[in-house]
PDB file of C-alpha atoms in Angstrom:
ATOM      1  CA  UNK S   1     -18.261  28.520   5.265  1.00 98.00           C
ATOM      2  CA  UNK S   2     -20.929  31.068   6.191  1.00 98.00           C
ATOM      3  CA  UNK S   3     -24.376  31.020   4.677  1.00 98.00           C
ATOM      4  CA  UNK S   4     -28.122  31.506   4.817  1.00 98.00           C
ATOM      5  CA  UNK S   5     -30.988  29.019   4.812  1.00 98.00           C
ATOM      6  CA  UNK S   6     -34.574  30.231   4.441  1.00 98.00           C
ATOM      7  CA  UNK S   7     -37.511  28.500   6.102  1.00 96.00           C
ATOM      8  CA  UNK S   8     -35.254  26.792   8.612  1.00 95.00           C
ATOM      9  CA  UNK S   9     -37.290  26.797  11.819  1.00 94.00           C
ATOM     10  CA  UNK S  10     -38.240  23.121  11.330  1.00 93.00           C
ATOM     11  CA  UNK S  11     -38.339  20.237   8.877  1.00 91.00           C
ATOM     12  CA  UNK S  12     -35.950  20.037   5.959  1.00 94.00           C
ATOM     13  CA  UNK S  13     -34.491  23.518   6.481  1.00 96.00           C
ATOM     14  CA  UNK S  14     -33.547  22.899  10.099  1.00 96.00           C
ATOM     15  CA  UNK S  15     -32.355  19.397   9.242  1.00 95.00           C
ATOM     16  CA  UNK S  16     -29.951  20.834   6.671  1.00 97.00           C
ATOM     17  CA  UNK S  17     -28.788  23.484   9.147  1.00 98.00           C
ATOM     18  CA  UNK S  18     -27.971  20.836  11.748  1.00 97.00           C
ATOM     19  CA  UNK S  19     -25.888  18.772   9.339  1.00 98.00           C
ATOM     20  CA  UNK S  20     -23.956  21.813   8.120  1.00 98.00           C
ATOM     21  CA  UNK S  21     -23.459  23.180  11.651  1.00 98.00           C
ATOM     22  CA  UNK S  22     -22.047  19.837  12.781  1.00 98.00           C
ATOM     23  CA  UNK S  23     -19.453  20.197  10.039  1.00 98.00           C
ATOM     24  CA  UNK S  24     -18.443  23.633  11.307  1.00 98.00           C
ATOM     25  CA  UNK S  25     -20.358  25.838   8.893  1.00 98.00           C
ATOM     26  CA  UNK S  26     -22.054  28.945  10.299  1.00 98.00           C
ATOM     27  CA  UNK S  27     -25.713  28.988   9.282  1.00 98.00           C
ATOM     28  CA  UNK S  28     -28.118  31.930   9.488  1.00 98.00           C
ATOM     29  CA  UNK S  29     -31.645  30.514   9.539  1.00 98.00           C
ATOM     30  CA  UNK S  30     -34.343  32.925   8.358  1.00 98.00           C
ATOM     31  CA  UNK S  31     -37.956  32.160   9.245  1.00 97.00           C
ATOM     32  CA  UNK S  32     -41.171  33.923  10.157  1.00 94.00           C
ATOM     33  CA  UNK S  33     -40.780  32.895  13.785  1.00 94.00           C
ATOM     34  CA  UNK S  34     -37.065  33.561  14.119  1.00 95.00           C
ATOM     35  CA  UNK S  35     -36.766  30.492  16.339  1.00 95.00           C
ATOM     36  CA  UNK S  36     -37.127  26.697  16.132  1.00 94.00           C
ATOM     37  CA  UNK S  37     -40.767  25.638  16.177  1.00 90.00           C
ATOM     38  CA  UNK S  38     -39.847  22.848  18.576  1.00 88.00           C
ATOM     39  CA  UNK S  39     -38.839  24.620  21.784  1.00 85.00           C
ATOM     40  CA  UNK S  40     -36.945  21.516  22.887  1.00 86.00           C
ATOM     41  CA  UNK S  41     -34.265  22.120  20.266  1.00 88.00           C
ATOM     42  CA  UNK S  42     -30.844  22.499  21.846  1.00 87.00           C
ATOM     43  CA  UNK S  43     -29.013  25.763  21.044  1.00 89.00           C
ATOM     44  CA  UNK S  44     -26.109  25.471  18.606  1.00 94.00           C
ATOM     45  CA  UNK S  45     -23.486  28.200  18.359  1.00 96.00           C
ATOM     46  CA  UNK S  46     -23.196  27.567  14.627  1.00 98.00           C
ATOM     47  CA  UNK S  47     -26.929  28.105  14.000  1.00 98.00           C
ATOM     48  CA  UNK S  48     -28.254  31.665  14.281  1.00 98.00           C
ATOM     49  CA  UNK S  49     -32.025  32.083  13.962  1.00 97.00           C
ATOM     50  CA  UNK S  50     -33.299  35.362  12.499  1.00 97.00           C
ATOM     51  CA  UNK S  51     -36.882  36.513  12.136  1.00 97.00           C
ATOM     52  CA  UNK S  52     -37.709  37.788   8.690  1.00 97.00           C
ATOM     53  CA  UNK S  53     -40.162  37.851   5.788  1.00 97.00           C
ATOM     54  CA  UNK S  54     -38.366  36.584   2.686  1.00 98.00           C
ATOM     55  CA  UNK S  55     -40.972  38.285   0.487  1.00 97.00           C
ATOM     56  CA  UNK S  56     -39.987  41.712   1.846  1.00 98.00           C
ATOM     57  CA  UNK S  57     -37.121  42.692  -0.444  1.00 98.00           C
ATOM     58  CA  UNK S  58     -36.095  45.760   1.557  1.00 98.00           C
ATOM     59  CA  UNK S  59     -35.847  43.832   4.820  1.00 97.00           C
ATOM     60  CA  UNK S  60     -33.958  41.005   3.140  1.00 98.00           C
ATOM     61  CA  UNK S  61     -31.487  43.438   1.579  1.00 98.00           C
ATOM     62  CA  UNK S  62     -30.755  44.910   4.997  1.00 98.00           C
ATOM     63  CA  UNK S  63     -30.334  41.449   6.502  1.00 98.00           C
ATOM     64  CA  UNK S  64     -28.133  40.122   3.684  1.00 98.00           C
ATOM     65  CA  UNK S  65     -25.943  43.241   3.684  1.00 98.00           C
ATOM     66  CA  UNK S  66     -25.534  43.063   7.457  1.00 98.00           C
ATOM     67  CA  UNK S  67     -24.277  39.486   7.248  1.00 98.00           C
ATOM     68  CA  UNK S  68     -22.334  39.956   4.033  1.00 98.00           C
ATOM     69  CA  UNK S  69     -20.450  43.098   4.987  1.00 97.00           C
ATOM     70  CA  UNK S  70     -19.505  41.703   8.371  1.00 96.00           C
ATOM     71  CA  UNK S  71     -18.573  38.107   7.525  1.00 96.00           C
ATOM     72  CA  UNK S  72     -19.162  37.471   3.847  1.00 98.00           C
ATOM     73  CA  UNK S  73     -21.623  34.927   2.438  1.00 98.00           C
ATOM     74  CA  UNK S  74     -20.442  31.661   0.926  1.00 98.00           C
ATOM     75  CA  UNK S  75     -23.758  29.909   0.356  1.00 99.00           C
ATOM     76  CA  UNK S  76     -27.500  30.443   0.108  1.00 99.00           C
ATOM     77  CA  UNK S  77     -30.032  27.648   0.464  1.00 98.00           C
ATOM     78  CA  UNK S  78     -33.519  28.654  -0.696  1.00 98.00           C
ATOM     79  CA  UNK S  79     -35.703  26.232   1.223  1.00 98.00           C
ATOM     80  CA  UNK S  80     -38.807  28.189   2.312  1.00 97.00           C
ATOM     81  CA  UNK S  81     -41.987  27.175   0.543  1.00 96.00           C
ATOM     82  CA  UNK S  82     -45.751  27.041   0.911  1.00 96.00           C
ATOM     83  CA  UNK S  83     -48.619  25.178  -0.708  1.00 95.00           C
ATOM     84  CA  UNK S  84     -52.409  25.306  -0.789  1.00 96.00           C
ATOM     85  CA  UNK S  85     -54.366  22.041  -1.013  1.00 93.00           C
ATOM     86  CA  UNK S  86     -57.397  22.654  -3.200  1.00 95.00           C
ATOM     87  CA  UNK S  87     -58.716  21.877  -6.669  1.00 97.00           C
ATOM     88  CA  UNK S  88     -57.336  24.148  -9.370  1.00 98.00           C
ATOM     89  CA  UNK S  89     -60.691  25.681 -10.286  1.00 98.00           C
ATOM     90  CA  UNK S  90     -61.162  26.794  -6.669  1.00 98.00           C
ATOM     91  CA  UNK S  91     -57.805  28.584  -6.336  1.00 98.00           C
ATOM     92  CA  UNK S  92     -58.106  32.359  -6.218  1.00 98.00           C
ATOM     93  CA  UNK S  93     -55.758  34.723  -8.039  1.00 98.00           C
ATOM     94  CA  UNK S  94     -54.427  35.903  -4.702  1.00 98.00           C
ATOM     95  CA  UNK S  95     -53.641  32.360  -3.562  1.00 98.00           C
ATOM     96  CA  UNK S  96     -51.880  31.496  -6.813  1.00 98.00           C
ATOM     97  CA  UNK S  97     -49.800  34.658  -6.618  1.00 98.00           C
ATOM     98  CA  UNK S  98     -48.932  34.056  -2.958  1.00 98.00           C
ATOM     99  CA  UNK S  99     -47.581  30.562  -3.652  1.00 98.00           C
ATOM    100  CA  UNK S 100     -45.441  31.877  -6.486  1.00 98.00           C
ATOM    101  CA  UNK S 101     -44.241  34.884  -4.528  1.00 98.00           C
ATOM    102  CA  UNK S 102     -42.919  32.675  -1.712  1.00 98.00           C
ATOM    103  CA  UNK S 103     -41.737  29.743  -3.846  1.00 98.00           C
ATOM    104  CA  UNK S 104     -40.360  31.547  -6.922  1.00 98.00           C
ATOM    105  CA  UNK S 105     -39.934  35.284  -6.443  1.00 98.00           C
ATOM    106  CA  UNK S 106     -38.350  35.111  -2.986  1.00 98.00           C
ATOM    107  CA  UNK S 107     -35.626  32.608  -3.997  1.00 98.00           C
ATOM    108  CA  UNK S 108     -34.827  34.749  -7.042  1.00 98.00           C
ATOM    109  CA  UNK S 109     -34.595  37.943  -5.019  1.00 98.00           C
ATOM    110  CA  UNK S 110     -32.547  36.291  -2.272  1.00 98.00           C
ATOM    111  CA  UNK S 111     -30.157  34.962  -4.915  1.00 98.00           C
ATOM    112  CA  UNK S 112     -29.748  38.408  -6.449  1.00 98.00           C
ATOM    113  CA  UNK S 113     -29.218  40.039  -3.044  1.00 98.00           C
ATOM    114  CA  UNK S 114     -26.563  37.473  -2.108  1.00 98.00           C
ATOM    115  CA  UNK S 115     -24.902  37.588  -5.523  1.00 98.00           C
ATOM    116  CA  UNK S 116     -22.208  40.230  -4.796  1.00 98.00           C
ATOM    117  CA  UNK S 117     -21.094  38.378  -1.667  1.00 98.00           C
ATOM    118  CA  UNK S 118     -21.236  34.906  -3.227  1.00 98.00           C
ATOM    119  CA  UNK S 119     -19.161  36.204  -6.126  1.00 98.00           C
ATOM    120  CA  UNK S 120     -16.412  37.157  -3.682  1.00 98.00           C
ATOM    121  CA  UNK S 121     -16.418  33.886  -1.732  1.00 98.00           C
ATOM    122  CA  UNK S 122     -12.952  32.335  -1.429  1.00 97.00           C
ATOM    123  CA  UNK S 123     -14.633  28.904  -1.469  1.00 95.00           C
ATOM    124  CA  UNK S 124     -16.707  29.559  -4.636  1.00 97.00           C
ATOM    125  CA  UNK S 125     -20.201  30.805  -3.918  1.00 98.00           C
ATOM    126  CA  UNK S 126     -22.973  28.201  -3.840  1.00 98.00           C
ATOM    127  CA  UNK S 127     -26.719  28.505  -4.272  1.00 99.00           C
ATOM    128  CA  UNK S 128     -28.885  25.477  -3.533  1.00 99.00           C
ATOM    129  CA  UNK S 129     -32.590  25.672  -4.309  1.00 98.00           C
ATOM    130  CA  UNK S 130     -34.943  23.118  -2.795  1.00 98.00           C
ATOM    131  CA  UNK S 131     -37.049  21.925  -5.692  1.00 98.00           C
ATOM    132  CA  UNK S 132     -39.491  19.011  -5.412  1.00 96.00           C
ATOM    133  CA  UNK S 133     -40.908  15.873  -6.925  1.00 93.00           C
ATOM    134  CA  UNK S 134     -43.488  18.373  -8.179  1.00 95.00           C
ATOM    135  CA  UNK S 135     -40.778  19.873 -10.412  1.00 96.00           C
ATOM    136  CA  UNK S 136     -40.928  16.643 -12.411  1.00 95.00           C
ATOM    137  CA  UNK S 137     -44.273  14.958 -11.707  1.00 93.00           C
ATOM    138  CA  UNK S 138     -47.896  16.044 -11.630  1.00 93.00           C
ATOM    139  CA  UNK S 139     -49.837  16.024  -8.354  1.00 91.00           C
ATOM    140  CA  UNK S 140     -53.519  16.738  -7.895  1.00 93.00           C
ATOM    141  CA  UNK S 141     -54.851  19.399  -5.505  1.00 94.00           C
ATOM    142  CA  UNK S 142     -51.549  21.354  -5.489  1.00 96.00           C
ATOM    143  CA  UNK S 143     -51.285  22.711  -9.033  1.00 98.00           C
ATOM    144  CA  UNK S 144     -49.936  26.156  -8.008  1.00 98.00           C
ATOM    145  CA  UNK S 145     -47.216  24.362  -6.023  1.00 97.00           C
ATOM    146  CA  UNK S 146     -46.359  22.180  -9.047  1.00 98.00           C
ATOM    147  CA  UNK S 147     -46.183  25.301 -11.191  1.00 98.00           C
ATOM    148  CA  UNK S 148     -43.901  27.076  -8.722  1.00 98.00           C
ATOM    149  CA  UNK S 149     -41.533  24.130  -8.357  1.00 98.00           C
ATOM    150  CA  UNK S 150     -41.284  23.725 -12.122  1.00 98.00           C
ATOM    151  CA  UNK S 151     -40.309  27.389 -12.201  1.00 98.00           C
ATOM    152  CA  UNK S 152     -37.670  26.996  -9.480  1.00 98.00           C
ATOM    153  CA  UNK S 153     -36.032  24.197 -11.461  1.00 98.00           C
ATOM    154  CA  UNK S 154     -35.822  26.404 -14.562  1.00 98.00           C
ATOM    155  CA  UNK S 155     -34.613  29.296 -12.424  1.00 98.00           C
ATOM    156  CA  UNK S 156     -31.827  27.086 -11.085  1.00 98.00           C
ATOM    157  CA  UNK S 157     -30.636  26.297 -14.587  1.00 98.00           C
ATOM    158  CA  UNK S 158     -30.926  29.880 -15.799  1.00 98.00           C
ATOM    159  CA  UNK S 159     -28.906  31.342 -12.944  1.00 98.00           C
ATOM    160  CA  UNK S 160     -26.364  28.534 -13.210  1.00 98.00           C
ATOM    161  CA  UNK S 161     -25.632  29.518 -16.801  1.00 98.00           C
ATOM    162  CA  UNK S 162     -25.759  33.278 -16.263  1.00 98.00           C
ATOM    163  CA  UNK S 163     -23.443  33.184 -13.237  1.00 98.00           C
ATOM    164  CA  UNK S 164     -21.172  30.350 -14.392  1.00 98.00           C
ATOM    165  CA  UNK S 165     -18.218  32.708 -14.798  1.00 98.00           C
ATOM    166  CA  UNK S 166     -18.944  34.683 -11.626  1.00 98.00           C
ATOM    167  CA  UNK S 167     -17.497  32.208  -9.106  1.00 98.00           C
ATOM    168  CA  UNK S 168     -20.969  30.831  -8.300  1.00 98.00           C
ATOM    169  CA  UNK S 169     -22.572  27.432  -8.798  1.00 98.00           C
ATOM    170  CA  UNK S 170     -26.338  26.982  -8.691  1.00 99.00           C
ATOM    171  CA  UNK S 171     -27.929  23.588  -8.123  1.00 98.00           C
ATOM    172  CA  UNK S 172     -31.117  22.189  -6.634  1.00 98.00           C
ATOM    173  CA  UNK S 173     -32.215  19.259  -4.501  1.00 98.00           C
ATOM    174  CA  UNK S 174     -35.553  17.554  -5.078  1.00 97.00           C
ATOM    175  CA  UNK S 175     -36.705  15.912  -1.841  1.00 95.00           C
ATOM    176  CA  UNK S 176     -39.029  12.967  -1.918  1.00 89.00           C
ATOM    177  CA  UNK S 177     -41.379  12.550   1.047  1.00 82.00           C
ATOM    178  CA  UNK S 178     -39.981  13.683   4.367  1.00 78.00           C
ATOM    179  CA  UNK S 179     -41.764  14.285   7.702  1.00 66.00           C
ATOM    180  CA  UNK S 180     -42.080  18.056   7.226  1.00 60.00           C
ATOM    181  CA  UNK S 181     -45.012  20.289   8.152  1.00 62.00           C
ATOM    182  CA  UNK S 182     -45.583  20.988   4.451  1.00 57.00           C
ATOM    183  CA  UNK S 183     -45.826  17.306   3.509  1.00 63.00           C
ATOM    184  CA  UNK S 184     -48.054  16.511   6.494  1.00 62.00           C
ATOM    185  CA  UNK S 185     -50.487  19.232   5.405  1.00 63.00           C
ATOM    186  CA  UNK S 186     -51.284  17.358   2.181  1.00 62.00           C
ATOM    187  CA  UNK S 187     -51.097  13.764   3.455  1.00 69.00           C
ATOM    188  CA  UNK S 188     -53.931  11.784   5.033  1.00 76.00           C
ATOM    189  CA  UNK S 189     -53.710   8.036   5.788  1.00 80.00           C
ATOM    190  CA  UNK S 190     -54.852   7.031   2.295  1.00 82.00           C
ATOM    191  CA  UNK S 191     -52.349   9.325   0.600  1.00 76.00           C
ATOM    192  CA  UNK S 192     -49.613   8.144   2.961  1.00 77.00           C
ATOM    193  CA  UNK S 193     -50.172   4.543   1.881  1.00 81.00           C
ATOM    194  CA  UNK S 194     -50.174   5.566  -1.792  1.00 80.00           C
ATOM    195  CA  UNK S 195     -46.932   7.493  -1.363  1.00 77.00           C
ATOM    196  CA  UNK S 196     -45.119   4.641   0.400  1.00 80.00           C
ATOM    197  CA  UNK S 197     -46.273   2.197  -2.275  1.00 80.00           C
ATOM    198  CA  UNK S 198     -44.951   4.513  -4.991  1.00 76.00           C
ATOM    199  CA  UNK S 199     -41.388   4.525  -3.598  1.00 81.00           C
ATOM    200  CA  UNK S 200     -39.067   1.558  -4.242  1.00 86.00           C
ATOM    201  CA  UNK S 201     -37.537   1.965  -0.757  1.00 87.00           C
ATOM    202  CA  UNK S 202     -41.054   2.084   0.811  1.00 82.00           C
ATOM    203  CA  UNK S 203     -39.957   4.471   3.547  1.00 84.00           C
ATOM    204  CA  UNK S 204     -39.957   8.181   4.280  1.00 84.00           C
ATOM    205  CA  UNK S 205     -36.659  10.009   4.199  1.00 86.00           C
ATOM    206  CA  UNK S 206     -34.687  11.569   7.024  1.00 90.00           C
ATOM    207  CA  UNK S 207     -33.937  15.289   6.736  1.00 91.00           C
ATOM    208  CA  UNK S 208     -30.279  14.453   7.352  1.00 93.00           C
ATOM    209  CA  UNK S 209     -30.285  12.841   3.892  1.00 95.00           C
ATOM    210  CA  UNK S 210     -31.034  16.243   2.375  1.00 97.00           C
ATOM    211  CA  UNK S 211     -28.413  17.793   4.648  1.00 97.00           C
ATOM    212  CA  UNK S 212     -25.830  15.303   3.376  1.00 98.00           C
ATOM    213  CA  UNK S 213     -26.573  16.233  -0.235  1.00 98.00           C
ATOM    214  CA  UNK S 214     -26.363  19.930   0.618  1.00 98.00           C
ATOM    215  CA  UNK S 215     -23.047  19.292   2.353  1.00 98.00           C
ATOM    216  CA  UNK S 216     -21.715  17.643  -0.807  1.00 98.00           C
ATOM    217  CA  UNK S 217     -22.855  20.553  -2.984  1.00 98.00           C
ATOM    218  CA  UNK S 218     -20.944  22.932  -0.701  1.00 98.00           C
ATOM    219  CA  UNK S 219     -17.803  20.806  -0.790  1.00 98.00           C
ATOM    220  CA  UNK S 220     -14.690  21.071  -2.955  1.00 97.00           C
ATOM    221  CA  UNK S 221     -15.904  17.957  -4.745  1.00 97.00           C
ATOM    222  CA  UNK S 222     -18.835  19.912  -6.228  1.00 98.00           C
ATOM    223  CA  UNK S 223     -16.948  22.917  -7.604  1.00 97.00           C
ATOM    224  CA  UNK S 224     -17.422  21.634 -11.162  1.00 98.00           C
ATOM    225  CA  UNK S 225     -21.142  20.936 -10.778  1.00 98.00           C
ATOM    226  CA  UNK S 226     -23.745  23.541 -11.694  1.00 98.00           C
ATOM    227  CA  UNK S 227     -27.239  23.639 -13.159  1.00 98.00           C
ATOM    228  CA  UNK S 228     -28.156  20.181 -11.815  1.00 98.00           C
ATOM    229  CA  UNK S 229     -31.108  18.869  -9.824  1.00 98.00           C
ATOM    230  CA  UNK S 230     -30.521  15.998  -7.397  1.00 98.00           C
ATOM    231  CA  UNK S 231     -33.420  13.776  -6.361  1.00 97.00           C
ATOM    232  CA  UNK S 232     -33.220  12.433  -2.816  1.00 96.00           C
ATOM    233  CA  UNK S 233     -36.439  10.487  -3.043  1.00 93.00           C
ATOM    234  CA  UNK S 234     -36.116   6.786  -2.265  1.00 92.00           C
ATOM    235  CA  UNK S 235     -36.233   6.033  -5.979  1.00 92.00           C
ATOM    236  CA  UNK S 236     -39.612   7.667  -6.641  1.00 89.00           C
ATOM    237  CA  UNK S 237     -38.593   9.418  -9.873  1.00 91.00           C
ATOM    238  CA  UNK S 238     -37.088   6.244 -11.286  1.00 90.00           C
ATOM    239  CA  UNK S 239     -40.102   4.061 -10.474  1.00 87.00           C
ATOM    240  CA  UNK S 240     -41.994   2.872 -13.558  1.00 77.00           C
ATOM    241  CA  UNK S 241     -45.295   1.057 -13.998  1.00 66.00           C
TER     242      UNK S 241
END
């Protein structure tokens, strides 16, 4: 299969790309840098890094059409996301809008741009949105992020229903705590201890775990699954008090 992953220069996005590439999928990784952040990463012929701004609809249309018309597009994984760590009353309008533009608008627009190619996929087109624990739980100091991830979960369900008869499935994966740049930006030692205590498995995840779930959602075994959110979180969502 041939597909696109956004925000795949490091962390979860690149981890997913590596798992899928190892299985023979061709993955176009879109990021602001257009290259792995870690320069020690070994080149992989199945992973093609492309520089691009996912919030620029015109540029993304050109990019998607270039890939789609040449090879077709079988899957889209909307992974790119940002957050701002600050109390809600201190967040500016511009900051709130920026978080939602990257985390909500861009996945929607990318989905729409890929739609005609996904619809024609001989494998059944797949969209996977990366949601979050914040789609389900409240977290302090990142309210705009919580808002955006709640929206991406609803967007997943809406598109799943609207495109159910268009040869496309739409699902999402909710990662728990993984060693990504985004998670590190909101985690000091105290918060790290709190997070580990809150997870039944008491350990951070490996990005390959997310890649494995993405691989399943692209497989023949997931053709009858749409509109679902899968938590890969060490049991965090199930943990009571």
